[in-house]
PDB file of C-alpha atoms in Angstrom:
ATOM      1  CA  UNK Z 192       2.022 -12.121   5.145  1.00 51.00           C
ATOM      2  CA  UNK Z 193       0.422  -8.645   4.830  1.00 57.00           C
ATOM      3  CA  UNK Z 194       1.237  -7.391   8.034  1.00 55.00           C
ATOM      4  CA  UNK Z 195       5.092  -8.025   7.847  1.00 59.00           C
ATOM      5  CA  UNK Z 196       7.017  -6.126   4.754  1.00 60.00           C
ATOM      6  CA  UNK Z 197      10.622  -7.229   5.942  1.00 65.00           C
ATOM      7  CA  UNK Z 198      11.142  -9.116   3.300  1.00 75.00           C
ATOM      8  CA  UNK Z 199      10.075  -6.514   0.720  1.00 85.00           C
ATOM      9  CA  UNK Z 200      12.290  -4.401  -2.242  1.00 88.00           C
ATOM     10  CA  UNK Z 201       9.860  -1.904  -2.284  1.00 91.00           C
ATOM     11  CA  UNK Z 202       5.655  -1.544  -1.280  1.00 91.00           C
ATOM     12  CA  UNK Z 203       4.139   0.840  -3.401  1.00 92.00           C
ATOM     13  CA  UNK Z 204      -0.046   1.532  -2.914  1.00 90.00           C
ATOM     14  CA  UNK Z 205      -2.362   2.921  -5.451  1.00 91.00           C
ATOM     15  CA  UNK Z 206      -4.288   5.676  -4.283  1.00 87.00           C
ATOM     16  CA  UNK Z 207      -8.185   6.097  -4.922  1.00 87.00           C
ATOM     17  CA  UNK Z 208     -10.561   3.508  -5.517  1.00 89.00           C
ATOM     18  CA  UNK Z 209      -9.728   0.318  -7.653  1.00 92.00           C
ATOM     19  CA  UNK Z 210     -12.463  -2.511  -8.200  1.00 94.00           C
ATOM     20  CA  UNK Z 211     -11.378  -5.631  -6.516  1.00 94.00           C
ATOM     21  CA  UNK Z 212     -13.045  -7.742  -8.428  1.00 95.00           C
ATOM     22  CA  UNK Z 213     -10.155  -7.444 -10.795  1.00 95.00           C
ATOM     23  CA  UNK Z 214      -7.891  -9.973 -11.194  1.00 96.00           C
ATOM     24  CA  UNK Z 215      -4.384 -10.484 -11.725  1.00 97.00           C
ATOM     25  CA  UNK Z 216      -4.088  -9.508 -15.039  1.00 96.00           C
ATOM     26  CA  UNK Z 217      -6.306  -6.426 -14.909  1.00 96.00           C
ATOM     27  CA  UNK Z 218      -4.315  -5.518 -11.663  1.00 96.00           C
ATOM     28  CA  UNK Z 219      -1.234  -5.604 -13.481  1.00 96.00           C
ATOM     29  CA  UNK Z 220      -2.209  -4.106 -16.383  1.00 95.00           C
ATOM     30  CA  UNK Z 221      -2.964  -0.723 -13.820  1.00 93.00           C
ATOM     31  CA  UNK Z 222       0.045  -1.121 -12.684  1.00 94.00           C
ATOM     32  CA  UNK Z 223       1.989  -1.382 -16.350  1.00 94.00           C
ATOM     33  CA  UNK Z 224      -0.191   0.912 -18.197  1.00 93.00           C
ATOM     34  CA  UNK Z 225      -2.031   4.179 -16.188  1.00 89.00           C
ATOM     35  CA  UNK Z 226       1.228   4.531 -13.933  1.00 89.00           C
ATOM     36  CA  UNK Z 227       4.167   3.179 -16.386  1.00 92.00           C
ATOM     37  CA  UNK Z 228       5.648   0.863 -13.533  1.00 93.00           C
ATOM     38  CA  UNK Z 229       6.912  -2.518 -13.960  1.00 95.00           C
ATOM     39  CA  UNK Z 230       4.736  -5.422 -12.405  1.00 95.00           C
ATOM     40  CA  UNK Z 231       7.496  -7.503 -12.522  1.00 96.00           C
ATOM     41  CA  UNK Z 232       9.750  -6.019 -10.148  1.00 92.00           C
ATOM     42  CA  UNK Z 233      11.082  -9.404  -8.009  1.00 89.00           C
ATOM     43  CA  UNK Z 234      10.541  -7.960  -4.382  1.00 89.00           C
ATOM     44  CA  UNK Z 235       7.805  -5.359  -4.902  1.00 93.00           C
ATOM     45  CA  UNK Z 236       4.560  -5.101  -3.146  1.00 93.00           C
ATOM     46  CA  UNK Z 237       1.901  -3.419  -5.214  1.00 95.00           C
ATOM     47  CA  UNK Z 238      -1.386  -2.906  -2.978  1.00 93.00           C
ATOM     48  CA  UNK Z 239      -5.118  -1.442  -3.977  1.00 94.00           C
ATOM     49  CA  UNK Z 240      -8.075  -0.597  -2.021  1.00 92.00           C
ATOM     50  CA  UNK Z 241     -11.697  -0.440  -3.211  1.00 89.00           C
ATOM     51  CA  UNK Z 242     -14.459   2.021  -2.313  1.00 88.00           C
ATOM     52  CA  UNK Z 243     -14.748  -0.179   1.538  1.00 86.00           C
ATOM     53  CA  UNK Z 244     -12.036   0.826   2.837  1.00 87.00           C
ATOM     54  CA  UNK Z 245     -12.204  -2.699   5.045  1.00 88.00           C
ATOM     55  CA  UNK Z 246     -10.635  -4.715   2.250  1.00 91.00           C
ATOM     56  CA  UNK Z 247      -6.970  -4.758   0.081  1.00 91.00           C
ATOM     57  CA  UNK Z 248      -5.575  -6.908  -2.857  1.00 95.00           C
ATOM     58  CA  UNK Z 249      -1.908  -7.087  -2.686  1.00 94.00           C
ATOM     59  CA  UNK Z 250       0.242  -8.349  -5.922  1.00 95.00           C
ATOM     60  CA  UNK Z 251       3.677  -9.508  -6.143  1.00 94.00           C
ATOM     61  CA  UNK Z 252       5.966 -10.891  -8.787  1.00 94.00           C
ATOM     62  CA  UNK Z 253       7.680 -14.135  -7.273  1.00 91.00           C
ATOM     63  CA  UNK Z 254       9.651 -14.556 -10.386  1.00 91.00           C
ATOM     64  CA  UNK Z 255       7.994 -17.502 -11.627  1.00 94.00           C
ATOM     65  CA  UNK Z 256       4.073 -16.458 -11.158  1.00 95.00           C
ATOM     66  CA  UNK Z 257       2.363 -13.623  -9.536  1.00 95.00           C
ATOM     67  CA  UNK Z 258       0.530 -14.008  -6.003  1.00 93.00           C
ATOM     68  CA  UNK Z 259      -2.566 -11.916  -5.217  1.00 95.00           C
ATOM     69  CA  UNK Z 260      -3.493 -11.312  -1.677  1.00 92.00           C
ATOM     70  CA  UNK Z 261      -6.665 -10.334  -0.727  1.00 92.00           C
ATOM     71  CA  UNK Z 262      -7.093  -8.809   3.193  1.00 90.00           C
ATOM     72  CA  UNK Z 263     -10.901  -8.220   4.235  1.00 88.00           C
ATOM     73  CA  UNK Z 264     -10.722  -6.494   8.179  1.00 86.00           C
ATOM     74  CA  UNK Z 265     -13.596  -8.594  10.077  1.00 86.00           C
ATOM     75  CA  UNK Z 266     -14.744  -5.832  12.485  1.00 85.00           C
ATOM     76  CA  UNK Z 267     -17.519  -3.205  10.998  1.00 79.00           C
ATOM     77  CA  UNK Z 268     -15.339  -0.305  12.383  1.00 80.00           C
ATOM     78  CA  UNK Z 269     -12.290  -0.933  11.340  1.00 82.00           C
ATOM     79  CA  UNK Z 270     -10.984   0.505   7.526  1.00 83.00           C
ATOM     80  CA  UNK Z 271      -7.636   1.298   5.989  1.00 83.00           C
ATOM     81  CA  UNK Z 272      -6.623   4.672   6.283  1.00 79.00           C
ATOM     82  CA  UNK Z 273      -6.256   4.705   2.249  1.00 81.00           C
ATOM     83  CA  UNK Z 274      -4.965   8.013  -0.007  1.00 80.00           C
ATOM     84  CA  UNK Z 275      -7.577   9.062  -2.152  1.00 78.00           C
ATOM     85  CA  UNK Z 276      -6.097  11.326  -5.042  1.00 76.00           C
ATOM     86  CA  UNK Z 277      -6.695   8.541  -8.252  1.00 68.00           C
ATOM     87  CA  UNK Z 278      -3.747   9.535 -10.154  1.00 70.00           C
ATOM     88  CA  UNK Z 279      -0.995   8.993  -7.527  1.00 79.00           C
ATOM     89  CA  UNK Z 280       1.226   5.702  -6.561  1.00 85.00           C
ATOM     90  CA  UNK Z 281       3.125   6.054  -3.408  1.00 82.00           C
ATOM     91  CA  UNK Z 282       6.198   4.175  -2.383  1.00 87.00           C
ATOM     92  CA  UNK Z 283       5.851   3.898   1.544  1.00 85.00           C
ATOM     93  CA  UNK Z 284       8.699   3.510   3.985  1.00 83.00           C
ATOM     94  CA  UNK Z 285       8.394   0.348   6.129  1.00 84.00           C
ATOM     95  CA  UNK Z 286       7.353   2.644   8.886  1.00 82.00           C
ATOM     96  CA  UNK Z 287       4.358   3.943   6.800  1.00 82.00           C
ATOM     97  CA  UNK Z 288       3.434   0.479   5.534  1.00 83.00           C
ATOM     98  CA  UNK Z 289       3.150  -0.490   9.261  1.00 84.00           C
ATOM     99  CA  UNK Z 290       0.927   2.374  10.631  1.00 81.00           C
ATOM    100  CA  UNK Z 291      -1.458   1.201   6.711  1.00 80.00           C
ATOM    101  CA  UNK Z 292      -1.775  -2.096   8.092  1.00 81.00           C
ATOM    102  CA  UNK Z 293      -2.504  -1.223  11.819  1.00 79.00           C
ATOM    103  CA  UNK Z 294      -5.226   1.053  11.053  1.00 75.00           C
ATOM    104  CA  UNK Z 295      -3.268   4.306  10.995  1.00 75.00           C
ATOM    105  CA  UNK Z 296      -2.741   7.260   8.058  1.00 75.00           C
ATOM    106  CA  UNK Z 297       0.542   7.690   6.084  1.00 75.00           C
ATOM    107  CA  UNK Z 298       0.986  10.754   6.712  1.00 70.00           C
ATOM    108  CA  UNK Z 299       0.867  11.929  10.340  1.00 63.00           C
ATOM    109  CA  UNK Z 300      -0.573  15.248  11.306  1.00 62.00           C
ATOM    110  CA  UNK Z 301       1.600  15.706  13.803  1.00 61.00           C
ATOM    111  CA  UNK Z 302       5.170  14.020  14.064  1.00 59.00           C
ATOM    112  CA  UNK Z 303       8.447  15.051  16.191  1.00 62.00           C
ATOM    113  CA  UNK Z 304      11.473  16.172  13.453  1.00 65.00           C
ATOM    114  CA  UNK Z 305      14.652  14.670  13.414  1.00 71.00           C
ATOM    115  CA  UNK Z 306      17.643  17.277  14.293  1.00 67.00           C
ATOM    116  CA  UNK Z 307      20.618  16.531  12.905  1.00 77.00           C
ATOM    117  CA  UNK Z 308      22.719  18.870  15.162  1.00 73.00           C
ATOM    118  CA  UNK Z 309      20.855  20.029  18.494  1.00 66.00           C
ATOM    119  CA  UNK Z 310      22.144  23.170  19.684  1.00 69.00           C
ATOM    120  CA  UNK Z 311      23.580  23.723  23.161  1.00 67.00           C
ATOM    121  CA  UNK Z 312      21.581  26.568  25.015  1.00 61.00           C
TER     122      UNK Z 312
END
């Protein structure tokens, strides 16, 4: 389910470290009250890492219940590629929610630009 955000409104990701041993409730409530979001949101992927960088909870509103999805990465190597700065929740574009879940950071050193208009030489 993790690996595929097709179906998704939005995917936001809190940066920094949150303690996964919270639940739903305390989960939401970080959502609600330190960032002033709406857990609710029908559609929207809210997603937290903890000081491993191996494992992520995911929470999303189904409309009638929340489900809480917890992805732990089984080889010792591998680790999420997770923003760090603690007061910060970014919305990612389906192409940075797919380089997240392969292993990969958000924001590429080193990308090719777009040109709207290439000039003739």
């Amino acid at each position: 389910m993790l690996n595929d955000a097709k179906n998704l409104q939005a995917v936001y990701i809190v940066c920094g470290y949150t303690d996964l041993r919270k639940g739903i409730d305390s989960l939401s409530n970080i959502i609600s009250q330190t960032y002033g979001m709406d857990p609710f949101q029908s559609g929207t992927l809210f997603m937290f890492c903890g000081r491993k960088t191996d494992r992520i909870k995911a929470l999303i509103w189904e409309g009638d219940g929340f489900l809480l999805c917890y992805k732990r990465l089984e080889q010792k190597a591998s680790k999420f590629q997770w923003p760090r700065n603690q007061e910060e929740v970014c919305k990612l574009t389906s192409q940075q929610f797919r380089w997240l879940m392969e292993g990969l950071t958000i924001q590429p050193k080193k990308c090719i630009q777009k040109v709207d208009h290439p000039r003739l030489v």
